[in-house]
Amino acid sequence: MVDASAFQLLLMIVTGWLARREREVVAYLIEENRCLRRQLGTRRLRVTDDGRRRLAARAYRVGRRALRDIATIATPDTLLRWHRQLIVRKWTCGRPSVHRRQVVAEIRRLVIRMAEENPTWGYTRIQGALKNLGHRVGRSTIRRILKAAGVPPVPQRPTSWQTFLTAHWGVIAAADFFTTDVWTWRGLVTYYTVFVIDLASRRVQILGSTPHPNDVFMSQIVRLVTAADDGVLNGHRVLICDRDRKWSRAVRQRLTRRA
C-alpha cells in the first residue's frame, strides 16, 4: 500500500515542476513579444475588432496587476476598457431604442438632482457639469426638464434643509443626551450622558455623564467643547441641539460667547 506522505510528496514535486515549466513558458512568450515589439519600433500595431475581443477576454481573466508585467500591445487600462466596451455591446446590441430611453431618463435625473443639490447653479453651470460626465445637453433642454419637474430658475430656487447640510457638512456638529438606568445602593438611578457627533466623519465623542444634569454640569460641558486647544467644537460653526431644557438659554449664550 502506498504511503500517504510519500504520495503527497510526489504530488508536490509534480505540481512544482508543472508550475515552474508554466512560468518558463510565459517568460519565453513575454521575451518573444518584446523582441517583436522592438522590430516594430515606433510603428503602431493595427489590431482588428476580433483581435480586440480576444485580447479583452484574456486580459479580464489575467487581471490588472499581472497585465502590468506582460501586456505590450496595449496598456492594462486600454485592455480592460476594451472588455468593458465588449460587455456594453453585448447588452445594448439590438435594443437601441431601450438604451436611448435609459440614457434620456438618466440625463433627466442628473439635471434635476444637480439643480436641487446646488441651488445657485444655472442652466450653463449644469450644462458644463453634464459635459464633464460625457453628456452633451443644450441649455433649452435643461430648462424644459427643470420646468417639467417644477424646479424654478436660480433666483427663485429654494434651499432645502438637506441642501444646507450637504453644503456645510464639514462645520456642523450635533449634541444630545442618552440615558442609562443603573442600580445603586439607593435604588435605580438614571444617568444622563451627553455626546457630540461630527456630521462629516460620524465621529462620536462622549463628554460626560451625571445623574443631575444641572447648570453646573452644563457649564463644565460648555468649557469642555469650546476649549481653545482641544475643544470638540474646534473648526465647527454650527451646533445642532434639540429643545431639551438642559440646553437652556444661559447654556446657549455661553456657547455663543465662547464660539
Short mmCIF file of C-alpha atoms in Angstrom, two decimals:
data_model
loop_
_atom_site.label_atom_id
_atom_site.label_comp_id
_atom_site.label_asym_id
_atom_site.label_seq_id
_atom_site.Cartn_x
_atom_site.Cartn_y
_atom_site.Cartn_z
CA MET A 1 0.00 0.00 0.00
CA VAL A 2 1.39 3.43 -0.99
CA ASP A 3 2.33 5.63 1.93
CA ALA A 4 0.13 8.76 2.07
CA SER A 5 3.04 11.06 2.93
CA ALA A 6 5.09 9.71 0.03
CA PHE A 7 2.18 10.25 -2.34
CA GLN A 8 1.76 13.85 -1.11
CA LEU A 9 5.48 14.48 -1.59
CA LEU A 10 5.31 13.10 -5.12
CA LEU A 11 2.28 15.26 -5.87
CA MET A 12 4.05 18.38 -4.60
CA ILE A 13 7.09 17.62 -6.76
CA VAL A 14 4.97 17.14 -9.89
CA THR A 15 2.91 20.26 -9.16
CA GLY A 16 6.03 22.36 -8.58
CA TRP A 17 7.58 21.09 -11.81
CA LEU A 18 4.47 21.94 -13.82
CA ALA A 19 4.23 25.40 -12.25
CA ARG A 20 7.91 26.10 -12.95
CA ARG A 21 7.52 24.91 -16.53
CA GLU A 22 4.47 27.14 -16.99
CA ARG A 23 6.37 30.15 -15.65
CA GLU A 24 9.25 29.43 -18.03
CA VAL A 25 6.85 29.22 -20.99
CA VAL A 26 5.21 32.52 -20.01
CA ALA A 27 8.60 34.18 -19.56
CA TYR A 28 9.68 32.99 -23.03
CA LEU A 29 6.49 34.31 -24.65
CA ILE A 30 6.94 37.68 -22.91
CA GLU A 31 10.51 37.96 -24.16
CA GLU A 32 9.47 36.91 -27.68
CA ASN A 33 6.74 39.54 -27.62
CA ARG A 34 9.27 42.20 -26.61
CA CYS A 35 11.56 41.22 -29.48
CA LEU A 36 8.69 41.57 -31.94
CA ARG A 37 7.75 44.95 -30.47
CA ARG A 38 11.34 46.19 -30.85
CA GLN A 39 11.24 45.23 -34.53
CA LEU A 40 8.08 47.26 -34.98
CA GLY A 41 9.76 50.30 -33.43
CA THR A 42 7.51 53.33 -33.32
CA ARG A 43 5.05 51.94 -35.85
CA ARG A 44 1.57 51.50 -34.49
CA LEU A 45 0.31 47.94 -34.34
CA ARG A 46 -3.08 47.51 -36.01
CA VAL A 47 -5.47 45.27 -34.05
CA THR A 48 -8.67 44.02 -35.65
CA ASP A 49 -12.01 44.02 -33.86
CA ASP A 50 -11.78 40.25 -33.47
CA GLY A 51 -8.29 40.63 -32.01
CA ARG A 52 -9.54 43.23 -29.52
CA ARG A 53 -12.31 40.88 -28.41
CA ARG A 54 -9.88 38.01 -27.87
CA LEU A 55 -7.36 40.16 -26.04
CA ALA A 56 -10.06 41.75 -23.88
CA ALA A 57 -11.44 38.37 -22.82
CA ARG A 58 -7.98 37.11 -21.89
CA ALA A 59 -6.97 40.37 -20.18
CA TYR A 60 -10.01 40.33 -17.91
CA ARG A 61 -9.11 36.84 -16.68
CA VAL A 62 -5.46 37.77 -16.10
CA GLY A 63 -6.21 40.90 -14.07
CA ARG A 64 -4.72 44.39 -13.96
CA ARG A 65 -1.78 43.53 -11.67
CA ALA A 66 -0.43 40.76 -13.91
CA LEU A 67 -1.10 42.79 -17.06
CA ARG A 68 1.40 45.42 -15.88
CA ASP A 69 4.17 42.86 -16.34
CA ILE A 70 3.08 41.09 -19.52
CA ALA A 71 0.98 43.47 -21.65
CA THR A 72 2.93 45.07 -24.52
CA ILE A 73 0.44 45.58 -27.35
CA ALA A 74 -1.70 47.91 -25.25
CA THR A 75 -1.73 49.23 -21.70
CA PRO A 76 -3.73 47.40 -18.99
CA ASP A 77 -6.22 50.29 -18.87
CA THR A 78 -6.79 50.02 -22.62
CA LEU A 79 -7.26 46.24 -22.49
CA LEU A 80 -9.76 46.46 -19.64
CA ARG A 81 -11.57 49.30 -21.42
CA TRP A 82 -11.97 47.04 -24.44
CA HIS A 83 -13.51 44.44 -22.11
CA ARG A 84 -15.98 46.97 -20.68
CA GLN A 85 -16.96 48.03 -24.19
CA LEU A 86 -17.41 44.38 -25.13
CA ILE A 87 -19.83 43.90 -22.22
CA VAL A 88 -21.72 47.09 -23.11
CA ARG A 89 -22.15 45.98 -26.72
CA LYS A 90 -23.42 42.63 -25.55
CA TRP A 91 -26.26 44.14 -23.52
CA THR A 92 -27.13 47.03 -25.85
CA CYS A 93 -26.91 45.31 -29.24
CA GLY A 94 -30.32 45.02 -30.88
CA ARG A 95 -32.04 47.29 -28.34
CA PRO A 96 -31.03 50.85 -29.32
CA SER A 97 -34.41 52.37 -28.51
CA VAL A 98 -34.42 50.94 -24.99
CA HIS A 99 -30.85 52.12 -24.43
CA ARG A 100 -31.70 55.63 -25.65
CA ARG A 101 -34.68 55.85 -23.31
CA GLN A 102 -32.47 54.80 -20.42
CA VAL A 103 -29.89 57.48 -21.31
CA VAL A 104 -32.58 60.17 -21.55
CA ALA A 105 -34.02 59.11 -18.17
CA GLU A 106 -30.55 59.20 -16.63
CA ILE A 107 -29.87 62.69 -18.01
CA ARG A 108 -33.23 63.93 -16.70
CA ARG A 109 -32.44 62.50 -13.26
CA LEU A 110 -28.99 64.12 -13.24
CA VAL A 111 -30.33 67.54 -14.27
CA ILE A 112 -32.96 67.54 -11.51
CA ARG A 113 -30.51 66.29 -8.90
CA MET A 114 -27.88 68.90 -9.80
CA ALA A 115 -30.44 71.71 -9.61
CA GLU A 116 -31.84 70.53 -6.26
CA GLU A 117 -28.47 69.92 -4.61
CA ASN A 118 -26.90 73.12 -5.98
CA PRO A 119 -29.46 75.95 -5.79
CA THR A 120 -27.01 78.50 -7.27
CA TRP A 121 -26.32 76.50 -10.43
CA GLY A 122 -27.88 77.93 -13.55
CA TYR A 123 -28.51 76.25 -16.89
CA THR A 124 -24.97 76.90 -18.15
CA ARG A 125 -23.36 75.53 -14.99
CA ILE A 126 -25.47 72.37 -15.15
CA GLN A 127 -24.66 72.05 -18.85
CA GLY A 128 -20.93 72.14 -18.05
CA ALA A 129 -21.30 69.54 -15.29
CA LEU A 130 -23.16 67.21 -17.64
CA LYS A 131 -20.46 67.67 -20.28
CA ASN A 132 -17.86 66.55 -17.73
CA LEU A 133 -19.88 63.34 -17.33
CA GLY A 134 -19.96 62.78 -21.09
CA HIS A 135 -23.48 64.13 -21.81
CA ARG A 136 -23.95 66.97 -24.29
CA VAL A 137 -27.24 68.69 -23.49
CA GLY A 138 -28.47 72.10 -24.63
CA ARG A 139 -29.47 74.86 -22.21
CA SER A 140 -33.01 74.89 -23.57
CA THR A 141 -33.32 71.15 -22.92
CA ILE A 142 -32.15 71.65 -19.33
CA ARG A 143 -34.67 74.46 -18.89
CA ARG A 144 -37.51 72.27 -20.18
CA ILE A 145 -36.52 69.38 -17.87
CA LEU A 146 -36.44 71.62 -14.80
CA LYS A 147 -39.69 73.34 -15.73
CA ALA A 148 -41.45 69.99 -16.18
CA ALA A 149 -40.11 68.87 -12.76
CA GLY A 150 -41.36 72.05 -11.08
CA VAL A 151 -37.85 73.35 -10.29
CA PRO A 152 -37.77 77.16 -10.66
CA PRO A 153 -34.82 79.18 -12.07
CA VAL A 154 -31.89 80.13 -9.84
CA PRO A 155 -33.27 83.34 -8.26
CA GLN A 156 -36.49 81.65 -7.08
CA ARG A 157 -34.97 78.23 -6.30
CA PRO A 158 -35.36 77.42 -2.57
CA THR A 159 -32.63 75.90 -0.43
CA SER A 160 -33.77 72.77 1.40
CA TRP A 161 -32.51 71.66 4.79
CA GLN A 162 -30.76 68.70 3.16
CA THR A 163 -29.02 71.03 0.72
CA PHE A 164 -27.85 73.24 3.57
CA LEU A 165 -26.45 70.25 5.45
CA THR A 166 -24.63 68.98 2.36
CA ALA A 167 -23.07 72.38 1.66
CA HIS A 168 -21.88 72.92 5.27
CA TRP A 169 -21.25 69.28 6.20
CA GLY A 170 -17.71 69.84 7.46
CA VAL A 171 -18.54 72.57 10.01
CA ILE A 172 -21.68 71.10 11.60
CA ALA A 173 -21.84 69.08 14.82
CA ALA A 174 -24.81 67.81 16.79
CA ALA A 175 -25.19 67.21 20.53
CA ASP A 176 -27.71 65.21 22.51
CA PHE A 177 -28.25 63.09 25.63
CA PHE A 178 -28.92 59.40 26.15
CA THR A 179 -29.96 57.83 29.45
CA THR A 180 -28.77 54.75 31.30
CA ASP A 181 -30.53 53.23 34.31
CA VAL A 182 -28.05 51.97 36.91
CA TRP A 183 -28.80 50.00 40.08
CA THR A 184 -27.08 51.54 43.10
CA TRP A 185 -27.40 51.13 46.86
CA ARG A 186 -30.01 53.91 46.69
CA GLY A 187 -32.01 52.05 44.09
CA LEU A 188 -32.41 52.61 40.36
CA VAL A 189 -30.65 55.82 39.27
CA THR A 190 -30.87 57.39 35.82
CA TYR A 191 -27.60 58.75 34.40
CA TYR A 192 -27.65 61.37 31.64
CA THR A 193 -24.76 61.16 29.16
CA VAL A 194 -24.06 63.98 26.73
CA PHE A 195 -22.29 63.30 23.43
CA VAL A 196 -21.30 65.24 20.29
CA ILE A 197 -21.22 63.81 16.75
CA ASP A 198 -19.33 65.32 13.82
CA LEU A 199 -21.66 65.03 10.82
CA ALA A 200 -18.90 64.76 8.24
CA SER A 201 -16.87 61.96 9.85
CA ARG A 202 -19.65 60.43 12.01
CA ARG A 203 -17.20 60.50 14.89
CA VAL A 204 -18.91 60.46 18.30
CA GLN A 205 -17.31 61.79 21.48
CA ILE A 206 -18.71 61.22 24.97
CA LEU A 207 -18.39 64.41 27.01
CA GLY A 208 -19.69 63.41 30.43
CA SER A 209 -22.31 61.57 32.45
CA THR A 210 -24.21 62.57 35.57
CA PRO A 211 -27.45 61.78 37.41
CA HIS A 212 -28.01 65.52 37.85
CA PRO A 213 -27.58 67.46 34.57
CA ASN A 214 -27.87 70.84 36.27
CA ASP A 215 -26.43 74.20 35.31
CA VAL A 216 -23.06 73.42 36.92
CA PHE A 217 -22.69 70.24 34.84
CA MET A 218 -23.74 72.02 31.65
CA SER A 219 -21.24 74.83 32.33
CA GLN A 220 -18.50 72.23 32.52
CA ILE A 221 -19.68 70.72 29.22
CA VAL A 222 -19.54 74.15 27.58
CA ARG A 223 -15.97 74.67 28.76
CA LEU A 224 -15.04 71.21 27.50
CA VAL A 225 -16.41 71.61 23.97
CA THR A 226 -15.08 75.16 23.50
CA ALA A 227 -11.56 74.70 24.85
CA ALA A 228 -9.07 76.64 22.76
CA ASP A 229 -6.61 73.76 22.30
CA ASP A 230 -8.60 70.54 22.08
CA GLY A 231 -12.25 71.58 22.19
CA VAL A 232 -14.65 69.23 20.47
CA LEU A 233 -16.20 72.09 18.51
CA ASN A 234 -12.92 73.47 17.15
CA GLY A 235 -13.40 74.02 13.43
CA HIS A 236 -17.21 73.90 13.68
CA ARG A 237 -19.55 76.83 13.26
CA VAL A 238 -22.94 75.17 13.79
CA LEU A 239 -24.08 73.03 16.74
CA ILE A 240 -27.47 71.31 16.42
CA CYS A 241 -29.36 70.67 19.66
CA ASP A 242 -32.93 69.74 20.44
CA ARG A 243 -35.42 71.66 22.62
CA ASP A 244 -34.40 69.87 25.82
CA ARG A 245 -34.46 72.20 28.82
CA LYS A 246 -30.90 71.19 29.64
CA TRP A 247 -29.86 73.35 26.68
CA SER A 248 -31.18 76.44 28.43
CA ARG A 249 -30.86 79.98 27.21
CA ALA A 250 -27.91 80.53 29.57
CA VAL A 251 -26.13 77.49 28.16
CA ARG A 252 -26.72 78.63 24.57
CA GLN A 253 -25.44 82.10 25.42
CA ARG A 254 -22.25 80.62 26.89
CA LEU A 255 -21.75 78.58 23.72
CA THR A 256 -22.24 81.69 21.58
CA ARG A 257 -19.79 83.77 23.61
CA ARG A 258 -17.09 81.09 23.50
CA ALA A 259 -17.58 80.24 19.81
#
